[in-house]
PDB file of C-alpha atoms (C1' of nucleotides) in Angstrom:
ATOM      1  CA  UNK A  23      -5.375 -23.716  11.073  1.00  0.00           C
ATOM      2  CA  UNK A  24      -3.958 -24.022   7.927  1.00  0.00           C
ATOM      3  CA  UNK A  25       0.031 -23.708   7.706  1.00  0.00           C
ATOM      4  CA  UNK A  26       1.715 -20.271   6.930  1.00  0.00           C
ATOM      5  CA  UNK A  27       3.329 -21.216   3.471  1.00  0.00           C
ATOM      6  CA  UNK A  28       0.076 -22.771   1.742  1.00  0.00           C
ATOM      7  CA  UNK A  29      -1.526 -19.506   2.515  1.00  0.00           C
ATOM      8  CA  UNK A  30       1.012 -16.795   1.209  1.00  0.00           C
ATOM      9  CA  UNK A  31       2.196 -19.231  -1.497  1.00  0.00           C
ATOM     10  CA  UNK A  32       0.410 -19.412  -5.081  1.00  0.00           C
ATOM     11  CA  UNK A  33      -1.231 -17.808  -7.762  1.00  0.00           C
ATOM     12  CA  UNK A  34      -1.763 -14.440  -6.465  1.00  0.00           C
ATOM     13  CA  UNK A  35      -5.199 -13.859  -6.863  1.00  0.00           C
ATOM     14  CA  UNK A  36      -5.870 -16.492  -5.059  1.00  0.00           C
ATOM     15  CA  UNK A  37      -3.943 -15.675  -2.504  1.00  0.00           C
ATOM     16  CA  UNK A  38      -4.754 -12.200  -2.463  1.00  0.00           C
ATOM     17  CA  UNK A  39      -8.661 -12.780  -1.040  1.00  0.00           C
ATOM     18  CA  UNK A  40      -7.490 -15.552   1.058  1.00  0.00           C
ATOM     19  CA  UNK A  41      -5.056 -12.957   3.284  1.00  0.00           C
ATOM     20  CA  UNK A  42      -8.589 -11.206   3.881  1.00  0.00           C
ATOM     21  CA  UNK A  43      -8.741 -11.523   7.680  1.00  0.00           C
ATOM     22  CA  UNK A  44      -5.473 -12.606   8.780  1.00  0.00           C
ATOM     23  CA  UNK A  45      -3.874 -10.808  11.686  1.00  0.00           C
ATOM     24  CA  UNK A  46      -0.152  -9.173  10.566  1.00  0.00           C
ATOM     25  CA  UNK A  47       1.542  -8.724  13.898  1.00  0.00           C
ATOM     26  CA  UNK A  48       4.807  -6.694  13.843  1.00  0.00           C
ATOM     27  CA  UNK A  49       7.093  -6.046  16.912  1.00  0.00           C
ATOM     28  CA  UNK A  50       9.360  -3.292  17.250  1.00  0.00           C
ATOM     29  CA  UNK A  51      11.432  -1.876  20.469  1.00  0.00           C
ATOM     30  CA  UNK A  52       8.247   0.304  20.953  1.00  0.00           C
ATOM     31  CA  UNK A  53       5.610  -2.677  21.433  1.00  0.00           C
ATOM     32  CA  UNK A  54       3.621  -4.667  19.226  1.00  0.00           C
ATOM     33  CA  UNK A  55       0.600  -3.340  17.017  1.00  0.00           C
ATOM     34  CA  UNK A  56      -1.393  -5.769  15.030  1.00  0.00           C
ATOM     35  CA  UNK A  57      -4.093  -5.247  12.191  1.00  0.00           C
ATOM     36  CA  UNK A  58      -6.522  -7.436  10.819  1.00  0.00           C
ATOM     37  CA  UNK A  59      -6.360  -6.849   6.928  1.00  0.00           C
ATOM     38  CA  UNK A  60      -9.452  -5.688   5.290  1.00  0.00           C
ATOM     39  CA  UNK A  61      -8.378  -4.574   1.837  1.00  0.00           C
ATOM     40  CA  UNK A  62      -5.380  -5.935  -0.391  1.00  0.00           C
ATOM     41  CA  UNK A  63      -4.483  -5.740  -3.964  1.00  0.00           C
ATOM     42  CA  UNK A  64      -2.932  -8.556  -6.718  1.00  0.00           C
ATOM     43  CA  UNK A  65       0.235  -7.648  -8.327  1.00  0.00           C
ATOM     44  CA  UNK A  66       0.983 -10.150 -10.635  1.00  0.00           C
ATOM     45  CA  UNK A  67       4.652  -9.984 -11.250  1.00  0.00           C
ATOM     46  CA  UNK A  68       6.933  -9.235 -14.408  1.00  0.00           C
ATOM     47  CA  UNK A  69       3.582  -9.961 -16.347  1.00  0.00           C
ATOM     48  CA  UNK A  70       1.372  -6.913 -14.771  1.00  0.00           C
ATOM     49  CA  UNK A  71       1.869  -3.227 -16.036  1.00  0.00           C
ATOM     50  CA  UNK A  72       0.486  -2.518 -13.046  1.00  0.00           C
ATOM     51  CA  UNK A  73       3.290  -4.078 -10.852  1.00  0.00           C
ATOM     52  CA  UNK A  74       6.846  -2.435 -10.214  1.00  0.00           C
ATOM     53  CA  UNK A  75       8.293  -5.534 -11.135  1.00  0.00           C
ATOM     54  CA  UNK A  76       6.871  -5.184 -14.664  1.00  0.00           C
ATOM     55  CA  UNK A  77      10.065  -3.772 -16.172  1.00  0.00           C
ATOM     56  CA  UNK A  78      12.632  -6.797 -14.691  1.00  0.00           C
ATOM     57  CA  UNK A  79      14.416  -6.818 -11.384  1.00  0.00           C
ATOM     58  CA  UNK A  80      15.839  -3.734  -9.813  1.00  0.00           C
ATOM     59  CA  UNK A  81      17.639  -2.749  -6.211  1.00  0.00           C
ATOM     60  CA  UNK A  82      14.260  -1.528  -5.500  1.00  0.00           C
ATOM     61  CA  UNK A  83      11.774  -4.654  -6.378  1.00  0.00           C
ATOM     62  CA  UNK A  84      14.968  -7.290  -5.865  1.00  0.00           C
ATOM     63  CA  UNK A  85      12.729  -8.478  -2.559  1.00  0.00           C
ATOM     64  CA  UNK A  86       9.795  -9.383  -4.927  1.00  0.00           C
ATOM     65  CA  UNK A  87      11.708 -11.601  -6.992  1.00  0.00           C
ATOM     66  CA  UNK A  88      12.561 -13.815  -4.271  1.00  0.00           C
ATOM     67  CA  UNK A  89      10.642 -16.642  -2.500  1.00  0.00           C
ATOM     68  CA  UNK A  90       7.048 -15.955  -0.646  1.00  0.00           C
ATOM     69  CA  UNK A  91       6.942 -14.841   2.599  1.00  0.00           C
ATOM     70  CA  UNK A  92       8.559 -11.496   2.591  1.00  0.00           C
ATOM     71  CA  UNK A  93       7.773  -7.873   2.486  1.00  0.00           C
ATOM     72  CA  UNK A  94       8.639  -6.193  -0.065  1.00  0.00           C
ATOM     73  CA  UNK A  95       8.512  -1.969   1.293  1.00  0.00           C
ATOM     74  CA  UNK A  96       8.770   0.664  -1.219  1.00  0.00           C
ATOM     75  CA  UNK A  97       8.978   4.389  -0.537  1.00  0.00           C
ATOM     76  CA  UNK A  98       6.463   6.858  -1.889  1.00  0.00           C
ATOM     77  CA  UNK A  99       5.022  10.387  -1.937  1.00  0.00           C
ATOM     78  CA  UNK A 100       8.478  11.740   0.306  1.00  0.00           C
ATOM     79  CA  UNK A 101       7.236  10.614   3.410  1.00  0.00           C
ATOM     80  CA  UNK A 102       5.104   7.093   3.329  1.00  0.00           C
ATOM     81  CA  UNK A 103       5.878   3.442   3.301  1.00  0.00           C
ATOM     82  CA  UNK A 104       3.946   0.671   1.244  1.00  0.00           C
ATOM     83  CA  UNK A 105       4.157  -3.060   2.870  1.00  0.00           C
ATOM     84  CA  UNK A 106       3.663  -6.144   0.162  1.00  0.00           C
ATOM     85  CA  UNK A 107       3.854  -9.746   1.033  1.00  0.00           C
ATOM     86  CA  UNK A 108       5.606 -11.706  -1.479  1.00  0.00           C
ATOM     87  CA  UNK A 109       3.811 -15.058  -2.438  1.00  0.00           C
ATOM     88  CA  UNK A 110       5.251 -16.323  -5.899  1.00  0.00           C
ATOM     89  CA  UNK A 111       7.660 -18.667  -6.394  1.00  0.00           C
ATOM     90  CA  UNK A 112      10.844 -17.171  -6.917  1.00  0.00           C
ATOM     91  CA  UNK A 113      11.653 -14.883 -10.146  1.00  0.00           C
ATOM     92  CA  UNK A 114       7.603 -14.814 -10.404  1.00  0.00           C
ATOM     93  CA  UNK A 115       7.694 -11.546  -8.734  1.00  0.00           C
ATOM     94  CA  UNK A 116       3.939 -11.682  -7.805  1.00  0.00           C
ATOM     95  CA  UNK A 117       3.106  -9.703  -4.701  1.00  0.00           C
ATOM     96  CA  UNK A 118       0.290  -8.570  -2.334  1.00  0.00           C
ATOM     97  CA  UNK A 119      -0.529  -4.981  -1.868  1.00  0.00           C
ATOM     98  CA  UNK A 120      -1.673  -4.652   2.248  1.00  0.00           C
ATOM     99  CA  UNK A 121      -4.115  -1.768   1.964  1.00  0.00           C
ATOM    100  CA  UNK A 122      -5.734  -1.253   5.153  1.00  0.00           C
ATOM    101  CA  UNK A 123      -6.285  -3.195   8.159  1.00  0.00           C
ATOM    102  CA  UNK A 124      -8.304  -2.591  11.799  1.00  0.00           C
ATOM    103  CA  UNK A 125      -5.995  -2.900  14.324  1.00  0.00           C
ATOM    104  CA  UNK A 126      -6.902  -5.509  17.118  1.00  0.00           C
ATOM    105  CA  UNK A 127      -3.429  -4.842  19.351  1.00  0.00           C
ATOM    106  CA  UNK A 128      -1.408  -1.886  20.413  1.00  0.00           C
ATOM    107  CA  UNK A 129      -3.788   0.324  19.635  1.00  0.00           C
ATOM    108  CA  UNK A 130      -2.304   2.912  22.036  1.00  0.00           C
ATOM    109  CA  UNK A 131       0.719   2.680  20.293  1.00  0.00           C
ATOM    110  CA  UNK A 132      -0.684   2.896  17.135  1.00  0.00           C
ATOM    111  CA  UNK A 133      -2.732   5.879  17.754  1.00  0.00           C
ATOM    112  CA  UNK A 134       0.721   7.532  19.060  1.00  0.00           C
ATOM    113  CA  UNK A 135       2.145   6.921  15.622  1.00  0.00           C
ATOM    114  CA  UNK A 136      -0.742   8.008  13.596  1.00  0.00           C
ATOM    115  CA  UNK A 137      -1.270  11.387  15.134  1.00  0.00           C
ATOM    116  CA  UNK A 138      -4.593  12.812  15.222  1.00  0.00           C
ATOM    117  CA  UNK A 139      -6.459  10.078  13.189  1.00  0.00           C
ATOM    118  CA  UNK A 140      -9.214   8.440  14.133  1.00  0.00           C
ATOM    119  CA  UNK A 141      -9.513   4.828  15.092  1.00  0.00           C
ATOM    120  CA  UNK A 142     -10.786   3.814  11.879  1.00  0.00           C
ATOM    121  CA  UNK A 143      -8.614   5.814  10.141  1.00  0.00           C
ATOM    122  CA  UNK A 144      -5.465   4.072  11.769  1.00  0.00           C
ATOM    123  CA  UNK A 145      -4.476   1.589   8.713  1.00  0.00           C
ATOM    124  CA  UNK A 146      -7.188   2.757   6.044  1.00  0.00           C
ATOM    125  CA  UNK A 147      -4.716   3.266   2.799  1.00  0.00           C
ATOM    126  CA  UNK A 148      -1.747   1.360   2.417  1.00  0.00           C
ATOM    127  CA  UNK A 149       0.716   4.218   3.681  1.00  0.00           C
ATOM    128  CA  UNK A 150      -1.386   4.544   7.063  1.00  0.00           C
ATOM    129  CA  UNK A 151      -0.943   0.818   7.592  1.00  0.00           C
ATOM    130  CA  UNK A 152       2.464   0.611   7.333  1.00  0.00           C
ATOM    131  CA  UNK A 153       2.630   3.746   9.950  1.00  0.00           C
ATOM    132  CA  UNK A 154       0.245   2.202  12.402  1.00  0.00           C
ATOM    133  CA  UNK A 155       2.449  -1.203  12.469  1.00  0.00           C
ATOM    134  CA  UNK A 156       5.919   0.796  12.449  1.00  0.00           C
ATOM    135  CA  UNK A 157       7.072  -0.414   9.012  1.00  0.00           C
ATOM    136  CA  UNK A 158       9.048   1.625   7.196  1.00  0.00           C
ATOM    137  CA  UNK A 159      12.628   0.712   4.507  1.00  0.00           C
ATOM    138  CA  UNK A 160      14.218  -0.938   6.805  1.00  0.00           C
ATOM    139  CA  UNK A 161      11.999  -4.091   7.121  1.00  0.00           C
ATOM    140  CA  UNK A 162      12.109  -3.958   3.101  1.00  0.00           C
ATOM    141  CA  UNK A 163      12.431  -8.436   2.609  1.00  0.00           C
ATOM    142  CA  UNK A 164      11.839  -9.202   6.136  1.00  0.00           C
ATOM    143  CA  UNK A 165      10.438 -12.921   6.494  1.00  0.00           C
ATOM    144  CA  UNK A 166       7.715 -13.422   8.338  1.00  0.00           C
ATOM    145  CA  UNK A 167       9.579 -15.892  10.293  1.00  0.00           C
ATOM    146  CA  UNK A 168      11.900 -13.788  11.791  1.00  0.00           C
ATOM    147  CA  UNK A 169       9.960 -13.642  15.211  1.00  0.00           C
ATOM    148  CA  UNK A 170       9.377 -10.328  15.046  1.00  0.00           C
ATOM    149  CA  UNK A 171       6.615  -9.547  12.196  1.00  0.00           C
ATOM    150  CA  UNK A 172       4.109 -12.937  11.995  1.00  0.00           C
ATOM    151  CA  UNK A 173       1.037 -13.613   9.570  1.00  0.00           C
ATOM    152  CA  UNK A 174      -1.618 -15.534  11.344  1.00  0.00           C
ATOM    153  CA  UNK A 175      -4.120 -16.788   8.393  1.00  0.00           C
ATOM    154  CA  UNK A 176      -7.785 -17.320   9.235  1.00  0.00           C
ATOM    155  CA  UNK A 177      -9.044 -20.867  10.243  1.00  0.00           C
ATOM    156  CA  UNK A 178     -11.187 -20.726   6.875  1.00  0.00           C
ATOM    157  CA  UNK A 179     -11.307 -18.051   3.994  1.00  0.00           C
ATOM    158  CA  UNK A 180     -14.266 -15.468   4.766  1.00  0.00           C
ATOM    159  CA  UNK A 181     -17.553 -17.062   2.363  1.00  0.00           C
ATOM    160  CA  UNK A 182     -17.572 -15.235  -1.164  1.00  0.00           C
ATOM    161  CA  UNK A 183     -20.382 -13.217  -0.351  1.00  0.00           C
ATOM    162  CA  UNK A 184     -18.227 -11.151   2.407  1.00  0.00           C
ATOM    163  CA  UNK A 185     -15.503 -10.319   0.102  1.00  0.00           C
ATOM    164  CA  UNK A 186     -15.819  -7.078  -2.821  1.00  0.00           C
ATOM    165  CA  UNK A 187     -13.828  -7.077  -5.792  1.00  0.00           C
ATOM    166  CA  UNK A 188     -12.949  -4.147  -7.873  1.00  0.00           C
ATOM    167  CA  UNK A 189     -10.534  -2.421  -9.910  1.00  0.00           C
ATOM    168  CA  UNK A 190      -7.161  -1.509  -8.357  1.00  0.00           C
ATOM    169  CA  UNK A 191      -6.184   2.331  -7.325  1.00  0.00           C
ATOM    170  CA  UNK A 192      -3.754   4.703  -8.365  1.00  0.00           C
ATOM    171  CA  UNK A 193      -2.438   3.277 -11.358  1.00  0.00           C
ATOM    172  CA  UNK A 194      -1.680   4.889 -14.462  1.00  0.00           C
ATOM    173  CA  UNK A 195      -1.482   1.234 -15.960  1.00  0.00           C
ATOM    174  CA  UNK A 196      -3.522  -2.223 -16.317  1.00  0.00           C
ATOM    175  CA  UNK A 197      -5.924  -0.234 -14.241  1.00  0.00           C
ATOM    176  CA  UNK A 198      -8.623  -2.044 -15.481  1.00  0.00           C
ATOM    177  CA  UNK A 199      -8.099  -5.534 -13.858  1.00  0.00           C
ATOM    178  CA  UNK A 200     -10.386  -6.548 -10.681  1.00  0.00           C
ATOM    179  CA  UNK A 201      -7.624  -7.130  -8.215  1.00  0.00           C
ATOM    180  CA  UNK A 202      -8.680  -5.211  -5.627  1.00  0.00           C
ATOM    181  CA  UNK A 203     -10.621  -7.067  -2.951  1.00  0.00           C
ATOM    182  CA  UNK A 204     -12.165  -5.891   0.314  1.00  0.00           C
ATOM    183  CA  UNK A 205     -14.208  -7.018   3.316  1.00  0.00           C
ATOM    184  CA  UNK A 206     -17.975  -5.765   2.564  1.00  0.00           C
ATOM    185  CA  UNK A 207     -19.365  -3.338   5.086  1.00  0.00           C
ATOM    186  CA  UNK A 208     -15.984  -3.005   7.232  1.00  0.00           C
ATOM    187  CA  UNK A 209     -15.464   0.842   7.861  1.00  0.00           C
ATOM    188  CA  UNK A 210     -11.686   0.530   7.607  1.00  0.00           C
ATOM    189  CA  UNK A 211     -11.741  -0.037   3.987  1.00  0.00           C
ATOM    190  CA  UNK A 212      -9.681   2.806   2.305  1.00  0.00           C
ATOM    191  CA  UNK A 213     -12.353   5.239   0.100  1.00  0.00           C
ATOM    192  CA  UNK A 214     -12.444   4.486  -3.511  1.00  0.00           C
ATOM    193  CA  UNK A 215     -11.514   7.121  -5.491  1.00  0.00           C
ATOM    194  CA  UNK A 216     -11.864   6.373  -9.403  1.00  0.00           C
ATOM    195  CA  UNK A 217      -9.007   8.629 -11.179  1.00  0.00           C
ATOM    196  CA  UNK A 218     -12.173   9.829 -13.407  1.00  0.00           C
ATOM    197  CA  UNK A 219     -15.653   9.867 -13.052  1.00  0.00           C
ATOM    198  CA  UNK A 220     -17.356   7.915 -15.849  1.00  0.00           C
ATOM    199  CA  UNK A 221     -19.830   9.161 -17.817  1.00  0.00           C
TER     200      UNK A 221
ATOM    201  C1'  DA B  25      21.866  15.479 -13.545  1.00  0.00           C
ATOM    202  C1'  DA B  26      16.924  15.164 -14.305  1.00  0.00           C
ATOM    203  C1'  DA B  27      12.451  12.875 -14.306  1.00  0.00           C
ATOM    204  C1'  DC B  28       9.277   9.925 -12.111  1.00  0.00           C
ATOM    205  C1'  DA B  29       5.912   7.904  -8.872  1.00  0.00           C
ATOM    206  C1'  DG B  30       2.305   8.158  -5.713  1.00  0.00           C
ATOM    207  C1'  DA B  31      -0.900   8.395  -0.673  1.00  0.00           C
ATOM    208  C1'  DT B  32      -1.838  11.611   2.936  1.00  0.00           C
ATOM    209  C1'  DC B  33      -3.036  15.767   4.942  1.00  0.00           C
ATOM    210  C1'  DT B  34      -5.326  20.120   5.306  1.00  0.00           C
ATOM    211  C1'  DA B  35      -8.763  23.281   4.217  1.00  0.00           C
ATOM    212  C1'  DC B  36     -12.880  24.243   2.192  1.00  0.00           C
ATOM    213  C1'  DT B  37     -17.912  23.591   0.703  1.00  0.00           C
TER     214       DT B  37
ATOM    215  C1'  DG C  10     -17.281  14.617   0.607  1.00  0.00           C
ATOM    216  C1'  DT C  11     -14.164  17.048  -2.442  1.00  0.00           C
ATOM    217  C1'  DA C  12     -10.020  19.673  -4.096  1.00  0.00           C
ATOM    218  C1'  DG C  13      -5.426  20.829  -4.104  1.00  0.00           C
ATOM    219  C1'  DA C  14      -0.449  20.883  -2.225  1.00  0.00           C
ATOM    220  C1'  DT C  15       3.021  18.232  -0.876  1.00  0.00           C
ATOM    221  C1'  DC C  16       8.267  15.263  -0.881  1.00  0.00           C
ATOM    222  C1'  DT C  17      12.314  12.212  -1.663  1.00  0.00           C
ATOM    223  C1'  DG C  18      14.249   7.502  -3.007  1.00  0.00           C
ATOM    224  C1'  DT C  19      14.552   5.096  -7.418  1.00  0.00           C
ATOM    225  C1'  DT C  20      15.228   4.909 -12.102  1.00  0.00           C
ATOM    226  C1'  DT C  21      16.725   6.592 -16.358  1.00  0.00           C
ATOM    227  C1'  DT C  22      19.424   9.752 -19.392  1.00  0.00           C
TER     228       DT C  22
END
DNA sequence: AAACAGATCTACT
DNA sequence: GTAGATCTGTTTT
């Protein structure tokens, strides 16, 4: 099994199809729910319109400035979380979006958390994931190796031909770039939904 | 003090 | 499957 930091540390779109598979575990005093990430997205630092880091450092995006290996949580919409794993070198600022997962532990305590949803549903979209693991501001730079929250890579990447690629969602910005990649045929992929149909 | 950013949920077809 | 309403921490003026 390959070691923690030559997975999460690099050029992030290569790291960013390599997390494709790996189990995030994350403890709190209510149990332990794990997902097994089907769908992330590159952000590639102070470089990427896309990325909050674009405009410099800032209270917010400090976490994402610092070395691999942590989450950086944001805040959005009111009422959801967003979880990124750092995996730059520090002052790169490059990040991985975690947009949905399938949980494979506590999935009693995840349903519990994500109300009326259905199983698949549990971590499809970014916001949902964070909810089903119990993520929320306060784990904003949290290392992985703090006991609690742990990244178990796959043994070997998945082959090419299992992994999609497309353009990122929601952004008003650098929308353009194929950083978005998924499992193929997994049903807790989050739905695509193109900010305008193309003609 | 004011503007911004966005994912989820509900209800409807 | 699609459409529309929603909310508050962060950033900027």
């Amino acid at each position: 099994m390959p070691g923690l930091a030559e997975v999460i540390e690099g050029p992030v779109l290569g790291v960013a199809p390599r997390l494709l598979g790996s189990i995030l575990s994350h403890t709190t005093n209510d149990g332990t729910v794990a997902v097994r990430l089907t769908e992330v997205e590159a952000y590639a630092g102070h470089e990427d319109p896309g990325s909050h880091a674009f405009r410099g450092p800032t209270r917010r995006n400090d976490v994402m400035f610092g070395p691999s290996g942590h989450l950086y949580v944001y805040f959005t919409y009111g009422m959801h979380y967003c979880c990124n794993l750092v995996c730059g070198q520090p002052g790169q600022a490059s990040a991985v979006l975690l947009r949905a997962g399938e949980v494979v532990e506590g999935l009693d305590l995840a349903r519990i958390r994500r109300g009326s949803a259905r199983d698949r549903d549990l971590a499809r979209g970014p916001a949902r994931l964070c909810s089903a693991l119990g993520i929320d501001l306060s784990h904003n730079g949290l290392g992985l190796r703090a006991g609690a929250t742990t990244l178990r890579p796959r043994d070997q990447p998945h082959p090419a031909g299992q992994i999609g690629v497309g353009p990122r969602v929601g952004l008003r910005r650098a929308a353009n770039h194929p950083w978005r990649f998924w499992l193929t045929d997994e049903p807790t992929v989050s739905a695509y939904r193109p900010a305008k149909k193309l003609t």
